[in-house]
Amino acid sequence: MIIRYFQIFAILVVLSLCGQRVSAQVPHDQPTAEQKLMKGIELFEKELYGSAIQLFDEIVLYHKRVGFNDISADAEFYAAISALQLDNQDAEYRIVNFIKRNPESPRIQRACFFMGQYKYDEQEWESAVYWFGRVERYRLERQERSEYYFKQGYAWLMLEEEEKANKLFYELLDFPESDYYGPGVYYYSHIEYTRGNYETALKGFKALKEDPTFSPIVPYYMAHIYFLQQKYDKVISYVPTIINEVTPKRKAEMQRMLGNAWFKQANYDSARVYLEKYKESTDNFKRYDLYQLAYSYYQTGAYEKAANNFSLITSKQDSLSQNANYHMAASYLKQGDKKNAHLAFGSASRMSFNDKIKEDALFNYAKLTYELSFAPFDETIRIFHSYLDQYDNSDRSDMIYNYLVDVYMTSKNYRRALESIDKIKQKNRQVTNALQKVAFYRGIELYNNLKYADAIAMFDKSLGAGGNDAQLISLARYWKAECLFREKKYDQAIQHYKQYLTTPGAYSTSYYNLTNYNVAYSFFKQAEYNAASIWFRKYIDNADSAITRILYDATVRLGDSYFVQRKYNQALLAYKDATKIPVEENDYAIFQQGFTAGVLHNYKQKIDVLIPLTTRESSLLADDALFETGQAYIQLNKPAQGIAQFEKLIREYPRSNYMKKSHLQAGLMYFNMGDNEKAADHFKYLIEHHKGSDEYGEALVALKNIYLDQNKVDEYFSYAKKLNINISSNEQDSLLYLSAEKAYLNGEAEHSRELFNEYLTRFADGQFTLKAHFYLAQSLFNDENLDKAIPHYKYVIKQPLNSFTETALYNLATIYRDKSNASKAWEYYSRLEPIASNKRMLMESRVGQMRAAIKLEDYKKVEKAASQILITEKLPEEIAREARFNKARALEKLGRNTEALVQYRLVAQNLQTPQGAESKYAVARLEYEAGKTALAENEIQNFIKNGTPHQYWLGKSFLLLARIYQESGKAFQAKAYLQSIIDNYAIKDDGIIKEAEERLAEITTSEDVKFETGKDADLELEFDRNSKVDTTQLK
């Protein structure tokens, strides 16, 4: 552009030089300044700028000497412009210097204009607008002016001064012949487009429809403008005519516009066609586009696709998410999927952007919660109350109240249900009936968790509710009596059992006859044996023969009651009846039958009954039976047979409590038979191994008599001396011990301890040393002086097995358990197990071992002890549950997950207990860890359906279910379950809510990223300020 202008300008300069009078003489053989200037311009026109600059600089230098300023200014001007053309480093300096030195030159305007062009080409926008700003545009030619408007406008645009730029681009509308007209109109129209002046922009873009540079993009702008003007008919008619001519990227956007336009026209079939094409051809879709596609699916009956697409746009808290959740719920309902509909309605109800949607969603959420029995955190009651609080004037209020009463009647979270019912001020008959039922079941729940006092309060609440369910009234009285029995308040228990029996509706319950048994046991526990026998007989006479375990126990206890009253014949018949009842173990009944026969002096019958029991090696009463048959043979004057029984017991049951007595009885029998040597062997065993026992003293006397009969007194003294037996002090030994024992038995604890200590000081190795240590330990133990009791118990257990070993071991184990010394506790519990004399003590030893091993984190020992507990007969339900649960945990710790699952499943059958709830979660967790996510999900859904009062494990299960859904691509379901925890979980500080919030944020963030990867396409075109139209070819 600069060259063309200078061609014109050079002609003018030459013409002016021809008429100029030369004021200085030059040699005739040298060219004049004018000739040099003409030559320089000639070189300039030929674009030989370097040579031209050389001539122009010579002119400037010469004229500085002689003072020809006009020619010098022209040469200086041409030299600066030549430098610009060569992009020399001194070009800008030359221009600036020219302007400074020639302030009056008419060429300054043109110098500024050329400088502006130069800075424009260099993209130095601030400098460009500076130099253009110094130009008086109306002194420019028309073509120069169009260039001036465009380039200055473009520079301002690059400086983000759209207002200034647009005014200059607007001027170009009057230059249709200019090469800058097209770019200028384009930028002007684009700016108007971005400002929302669509009609003005449209007019400009239409003017460019035939422009070869801009015609490819003009239809795209026009389509967008029609869309933004909401002229959907024009979009629908115009876009199809151009859609196949645009680029693939533009085609996707055209499809999007068509889909949107059809959607706005409520033509959902056409909308889904184009929106589907758009979704298939790009990853840069917006949430609202997905909403339109999902809604089009919904309106055209494609409910599964609708739900899937709605679920993708619910990550944000906005009106779009609320609407999407609501219609997703409707889509699920159309498919009959109430579970997912319930979750979606819940999500919609938590947002308040559209109150109409919120109300309807909240109602449907509550209704589906009720219908699905989905209330793990008691959502149903809370949601119904929330609805009533927010929409108390709703037409649905009556319906809600009816639902609410039904919920109270069926709620499994009885504690929360009670809290809710208590808030109702005016309780009608439906509510009082609900209160009666809910309080009753809350009482049962507390009873199962061994909280008997709290359970009693609930049964009283049920009884005082004013409900009209007679059977519930009777049952509340029954279970209140059960609680009192468990608390050992037997008189009160009897009173309430009897009230239950006389309550209308009691007879039709399954507990009616069982109550006779319970009353009998209450009397039995208080040693009121006559009353007990009457009530046991009532139970037996009305018992269902199928309930063999209780019938057996009642019959045995009837026998016991008769026996204690010395009604031996009746006792014998009762025990005999008990042996006929088909139970797994009837050892006790057999033994008592034989023993009672002996009391009645029917020794042959006693032997006949007991002999079979002596061969039952697994029976805890086999050693008892052996001893009693031995005693019976003695009574029948059959000492040899009696001795055989005693010696069999000694051989086969060396740890039996009857072992010492068997030695004594065998020794006495041998002595009576004249076999003094064998008699002495038995007596010496007792003297040497069981000093301090009752049998020790008798053995010592019997041995002395043997030596006296044989006239071997010296040998007796010699034997006694060898064993450090002080024969002369025995009487003093006995008197001091007996006085201490008498004080102990009379309850004079402190005095007895003084006497026992005195005895042990004086007779450290006396014949009653063992007893003194034991009774002193017992006295200290009973007064909770445990540290002082320990050494005395330890003395007892160091002695050979004796009648005190069992109690001493048990009490030592108890002391160390309470001291949290698990290692010592386990040691003594484990030593107790092999010598346990009855099933209760056997169970105590095994349970103690298990609990101590848990604290020691020795899972092999835990598993072993728990397994032993589970094979113990007549195991209380709560102990069996604890053992099975601990066995499961131990197996899991040992890496035997398959076996652990078996145990966990058994414990999880009762979700009302804490172990059952934790086990249910453990089953799901182990299935998940094994990759069996479908099984894990089923376990959790079953857990949710059945409910539990133990929220923590249900909360953990919800978190696990959310993880399963998240990992399987079901983000909506995952978020819904996490939100359910946040909204409904009652415990605020156990970490469940915090984890749910963190996980929900994590999922939401990951969903947001999906819409942020790459450019988020918009209906509006973005203007790239760093781009510019190529104007290098514009003339």
Coordinates of C-alpha atoms in Angstrom, one line a residue, residues 392-715:
D392 CA -49.8 -28.3 56.3
N393 CA -52.6 -26.9 54.2
S394 CA -52.1 -29.4 51.4
D395 CA -55.0 -31.5 50.1
R396 CA -52.9 -34.5 50.8
S397 CA -52.6 -33.9 54.6
D398 CA -55.3 -36.4 55.6
M399 CA -53.7 -39.0 53.4
I400 CA -50.3 -38.3 55.0
Y401 CA -51.8 -38.8 58.5
N402 CA -53.3 -42.1 57.5
Y403 CA -50.0 -43.2 56.1
L404 CA -48.2 -42.0 59.2
V405 CA -50.4 -44.1 61.5
D406 CA -49.7 -47.2 59.3
V407 CA -46.0 -46.4 59.5
Y408 CA -46.1 -46.3 63.3
M409 CA -47.8 -49.7 63.2
T410 CA -45.1 -51.3 61.0
S411 CA -42.0 -49.3 62.0
K412 CA -38.9 -51.4 62.8
N413 CA -37.1 -48.4 64.3
Y414 CA -39.2 -48.4 67.3
R415 CA -37.2 -45.8 69.2
R416 CA -37.5 -43.2 66.5
A417 CA -41.2 -44.1 66.0
L418 CA -41.9 -43.5 69.7
E419 CA -40.1 -40.1 69.5
S420 CA -42.3 -39.2 66.6
I421 CA -45.6 -40.4 68.2
D422 CA -44.8 -38.4 71.4
K423 CA -44.7 -35.2 69.3
I424 CA -48.4 -35.7 68.3
K425 CA -50.5 -33.7 70.7
Q426 CA -53.9 -35.0 69.9
K427 CA -53.8 -38.8 69.7
N428 CA -56.8 -40.5 68.2
R429 CA -57.5 -44.2 68.5
Q430 CA -55.3 -45.1 65.6
V431 CA -52.3 -43.3 67.2
T432 CA -52.9 -44.9 70.6
N433 CA -53.0 -48.3 69.1
A434 CA -49.8 -47.5 67.2
L435 CA -48.2 -46.3 70.5
Q436 CA -49.3 -49.5 72.2
K437 CA -47.7 -51.7 69.5
V438 CA -44.5 -49.7 68.9
A439 CA -43.7 -49.4 72.7
F440 CA -44.2 -53.1 73.0
Y441 CA -41.8 -54.0 70.2
R442 CA -39.3 -51.5 71.5
G443 CA -39.5 -53.4 74.8
I444 CA -38.8 -56.6 73.0
E445 CA -35.9 -55.0 71.2
L446 CA -34.4 -53.8 74.5
Y447 CA -35.0 -57.3 76.1
N448 CA -33.0 -58.9 73.3
N449 CA -30.2 -56.5 74.0
L450 CA -30.2 -57.5 77.7
K451 CA -31.4 -54.0 78.8
Y452 CA -34.1 -55.3 81.1
A453 CA -34.8 -52.2 83.1
D454 CA -35.3 -50.1 79.9
A455 CA -37.5 -52.9 78.5
I456 CA -39.7 -52.8 81.6
A457 CA -40.3 -49.1 81.1
M458 CA -41.3 -49.7 77.5
F459 CA -43.7 -52.5 78.4
D460 CA -45.3 -50.2 81.0
K461 CA -45.6 -47.5 78.3
S462 CA -47.4 -50.0 76.1
L463 CA -49.7 -51.0 78.9
G464 CA -50.5 -47.3 79.6
A465 CA -50.9 -46.3 76.0
G466 CA -54.7 -46.9 76.0
G467 CA -54.6 -49.2 73.0
N468 CA -57.3 -51.8 72.6
D469 CA -55.3 -54.8 71.5
A470 CA -55.9 -57.3 74.3
Q471 CA -53.3 -59.7 73.1
L472 CA -50.6 -57.0 73.2
I473 CA -51.7 -56.1 76.8
S474 CA -51.2 -59.7 77.9
L475 CA -47.9 -60.1 76.1
A476 CA -46.6 -56.8 77.6
R477 CA -47.3 -58.2 81.0
Y478 CA -45.6 -61.5 80.1
W479 CA -42.4 -59.9 78.9
K480 CA -42.3 -57.5 81.8
A481 CA -42.4 -60.6 84.0
E482 CA -39.6 -62.1 81.9
C483 CA -37.5 -59.0 82.5
L484 CA -38.1 -59.1 86.2
F485 CA -37.1 -62.8 86.3
R486 CA -33.9 -61.9 84.4
E487 CA -33.2 -59.2 87.0
K488 CA -33.7 -61.9 89.7
K489 CA -36.7 -60.0 91.1
Y490 CA -38.6 -63.3 91.5
D491 CA -41.5 -62.1 93.7
Q492 CA -42.4 -59.3 91.2
A493 CA -41.9 -61.7 88.3
I494 CA -44.4 -64.1 89.8
Q495 CA -46.9 -61.3 90.4
H496 CA -46.8 -60.2 86.7
Y497 CA -46.7 -63.8 85.4
K498 CA -50.0 -64.4 87.3
Q499 CA -51.4 -61.1 86.0
Y500 CA -50.6 -62.3 82.5
L501 CA -52.4 -65.6 83.0
T502 CA -55.6 -63.8 84.0
T503 CA -55.4 -61.2 81.2
P504 CA -58.0 -61.5 78.4
G505 CA -56.2 -62.8 75.3
A506 CA -53.4 -64.5 77.2
Y507 CA -54.7 -68.0 76.6
S508 CA -54.5 -67.6 72.9
T509 CA -50.8 -66.8 73.0
S510 CA -48.0 -69.3 72.8
Y511 CA -46.6 -68.3 76.2
Y512 CA -49.6 -69.3 78.3
N513 CA -48.5 -72.7 79.5
L514 CA -44.8 -71.6 79.4
T515 CA -45.8 -69.1 82.1
N516 CA -46.6 -72.0 84.4
Y517 CA -43.0 -73.1 83.9
N518 CA -41.6 -69.6 84.5
V519 CA -43.7 -69.2 87.7
A520 CA -42.4 -72.6 88.9
Y521 CA -38.8 -71.6 88.2
S522 CA -39.3 -68.3 90.1
F523 CA -40.5 -70.2 93.2
F524 CA -37.6 -72.7 92.7
K525 CA -35.0 -69.9 92.6
Q526 CA -36.4 -68.7 95.9
A527 CA -36.3 -72.2 97.4
E528 CA -40.1 -72.3 97.7
Y529 CA -40.1 -75.9 96.6
N530 CA -43.7 -76.8 97.4
A531 CA -45.0 -74.0 95.3
A532 CA -42.5 -74.7 92.6
S533 CA -43.6 -78.4 92.4
I534 CA -47.3 -77.3 92.0
W535 CA -46.5 -75.0 89.1
F536 CA -44.1 -77.4 87.5
R537 CA -46.9 -80.0 87.6
K538 CA -49.2 -77.5 86.0
Y539 CA -46.8 -77.0 83.1
I540 CA -46.2 -80.7 82.6
D541 CA -49.9 -81.6 82.6
N542 CA -50.5 -79.0 79.8
A543 CA -47.3 -79.2 77.9
D544 CA -47.0 -79.8 74.2
S545 CA -45.0 -83.1 73.9
A546 CA -43.1 -81.6 71.0
I547 CA -41.4 -79.0 73.2
T548 CA -39.1 -81.7 74.6
R549 CA -36.3 -79.5 76.0
I550 CA -38.5 -77.5 78.3
L551 CA -40.7 -80.5 79.2
Y552 CA -37.6 -82.4 80.2
D553 CA -36.3 -79.5 82.3
A554 CA -39.6 -79.0 84.1
T555 CA -39.9 -82.7 84.9
V556 CA -36.3 -82.8 86.3
R557 CA -37.0 -79.7 88.4
L558 CA -40.2 -81.2 89.6
G559 CA -38.1 -84.1 90.8
D560 CA -35.6 -81.7 92.4
S561 CA -38.5 -79.9 94.2
Y562 CA -39.8 -83.2 95.6
F563 CA -36.3 -84.4 96.5
V564 CA -35.5 -81.3 98.6
Q565 CA -38.8 -81.7 100.4
R566 CA -37.8 -85.4 101.0
K567 CA -40.7 -86.6 99.0
Y568 CA -38.4 -89.2 97.6
N569 CA -41.0 -91.6 96.0
Q570 CA -42.5 -88.7 94.0
A571 CA -39.1 -87.4 93.1
L572 CA -38.1 -90.9 91.9
L573 CA -41.2 -91.0 89.6
A574 CA -40.5 -87.5 88.3
Y575 CA -36.9 -88.4 87.4
K576 CA -38.0 -91.6 85.8
D577 CA -40.5 -89.7 83.7
A578 CA -37.8 -87.3 82.7
T579 CA -35.6 -90.1 81.4
K580 CA -38.3 -91.1 79.0
I581 CA -38.5 -87.7 77.3
P582 CA -36.5 -87.8 74.0
V583 CA -33.8 -85.2 74.5
E584 CA -30.1 -85.2 73.4
E585 CA -28.9 -85.5 77.0
N586 CA -30.7 -86.9 80.0
D587 CA -27.7 -87.7 82.2
Y588 CA -28.9 -85.7 85.1
A589 CA -32.3 -87.3 85.2
I590 CA -30.7 -90.8 85.1
F591 CA -28.3 -89.9 87.8
Q592 CA -30.9 -88.4 90.1
Q593 CA -33.2 -91.4 89.5
G594 CA -30.4 -93.7 90.6
F595 CA -29.4 -91.5 93.5
T596 CA -33.0 -91.2 94.8
A597 CA -33.4 -95.0 94.6
G598 CA -30.3 -95.2 96.9
V599 CA -31.9 -92.7 99.3
L600 CA -34.9 -95.1 99.4
H601 CA -32.5 -97.9 100.1
N602 CA -33.2 -99.6 96.8
Y603 CA -29.5 -100.1 96.1
K604 CA -30.0 -102.7 93.4
Q605 CA -32.2 -100.3 91.5
K606 CA -29.7 -97.6 92.0
I607 CA -26.9 -99.8 90.5
D608 CA -29.1 -100.9 87.6
V609 CA -29.9 -97.3 86.7
L610 CA -26.4 -95.8 87.2
I611 CA -24.3 -98.6 85.6
P612 CA -25.1 -97.5 82.0
L613 CA -24.2 -93.9 82.9
T614 CA -20.8 -95.0 84.0
T615 CA -19.9 -96.0 80.5
R616 CA -20.8 -92.6 78.9
E617 CA -17.3 -91.2 78.7
S618 CA -18.6 -87.8 77.4
S619 CA -21.0 -87.4 80.3
L620 CA -19.9 -85.0 83.1
L621 CA -21.8 -87.3 85.5
A622 CA -20.0 -90.5 84.6
D623 CA -17.6 -90.1 87.6
D624 CA -20.5 -89.3 89.9
A625 CA -22.2 -92.4 88.7
L626 CA -19.1 -94.5 89.4
F627 CA -18.8 -93.2 92.9
E628 CA -22.5 -93.7 93.7
T629 CA -22.5 -97.3 92.3
G630 CA -19.5 -98.0 94.5
Q631 CA -21.4 -96.7 97.5
A632 CA -24.4 -98.8 96.5
Y633 CA -22.2 -102.0 96.4
I634 CA -20.9 -101.2 99.9
Q635 CA -24.5 -100.9 101.1
L636 CA -25.2 -104.3 99.5
N637 CA -22.1 -105.6 101.3
K638 CA -20.3 -106.2 98.1
P639 CA -17.0 -104.5 98.8
A640 CA -15.1 -106.1 95.9
Q641 CA -17.6 -104.7 93.4
G642 CA -17.5 -101.4 95.2
I643 CA -13.8 -101.2 95.2
A644 CA -13.8 -101.9 91.4
Q645 CA -16.0 -98.9 90.8
F646 CA -13.8 -96.6 93.0
E647 CA -10.6 -97.8 91.3
K648 CA -12.1 -97.4 87.9
L649 CA -13.0 -93.8 88.8
I650 CA -9.4 -93.2 90.1
R651 CA -7.9 -94.6 86.8
E652 CA -10.3 -92.9 84.3
Y653 CA -11.1 -89.6 86.1
P654 CA -7.9 -88.5 87.9
R655 CA -9.2 -84.9 88.0
S656 CA -12.6 -85.8 89.4
N657 CA -13.8 -84.2 92.6
Y658 CA -14.6 -87.8 93.7
M659 CA -11.1 -89.0 93.2
K660 CA -10.0 -88.3 96.8
K661 CA -13.2 -89.8 98.2
S662 CA -12.7 -92.9 96.0
H663 CA -9.2 -93.4 97.4
L664 CA -10.6 -93.1 101.0
Q665 CA -13.6 -95.5 100.3
A666 CA -11.4 -98.0 98.6
G667 CA -8.9 -97.9 101.4
L668 CA -11.6 -98.4 104.0
M669 CA -13.0 -101.3 102.0
Y670 CA -9.6 -103.0 101.8
F671 CA -9.1 -102.4 105.5
N672 CA -12.5 -104.0 106.3
M673 CA -11.6 -106.9 104.1
G674 CA -8.2 -107.3 105.9
D675 CA -6.1 -106.2 103.0
N676 CA -4.1 -103.7 105.0
E677 CA -1.4 -103.2 102.4
K678 CA -3.7 -102.0 99.7
A679 CA -5.7 -100.0 102.2
A680 CA -2.4 -98.3 103.3
D681 CA -1.6 -97.5 99.7
H682 CA -4.8 -95.6 99.3
F683 CA -4.5 -93.8 102.6
K684 CA -0.8 -92.9 102.0
Y685 CA -1.7 -91.4 98.6
L686 CA -4.2 -89.0 100.3
I687 CA -1.7 -88.2 103.1
E688 CA 1.2 -87.5 100.7
H689 CA -0.7 -85.7 97.9
H690 CA -3.8 -84.0 99.4
K691 CA -2.7 -82.5 102.7
G692 CA -5.3 -80.1 104.0
S693 CA -8.3 -81.9 102.4
D694 CA -11.1 -83.4 104.4
E695 CA -9.9 -86.9 103.3
Y696 CA -6.4 -86.2 104.5
G697 CA -7.4 -86.3 108.2
E698 CA -9.5 -89.4 107.8
A699 CA -6.7 -91.1 105.9
L700 CA -4.2 -90.2 108.7
V701 CA -6.5 -91.8 111.4
A702 CA -7.2 -94.8 109.2
L703 CA -3.5 -95.4 108.5
K704 CA -2.7 -95.0 112.3
N705 CA -5.3 -97.7 113.0
I706 CA -3.7 -100.1 110.5
Y707 CA -0.3 -99.7 112.2
L708 CA -1.9 -100.1 115.6
D709 CA -3.6 -103.3 114.5
Q710 CA -0.3 -104.6 113.2
N711 CA 1.5 -103.4 116.4
K712 CA 3.8 -101.3 114.2
V713 CA 3.4 -98.0 116.1
D714 CA 7.1 -97.1 115.6
E715 CA 6.7 -97.4 111.9

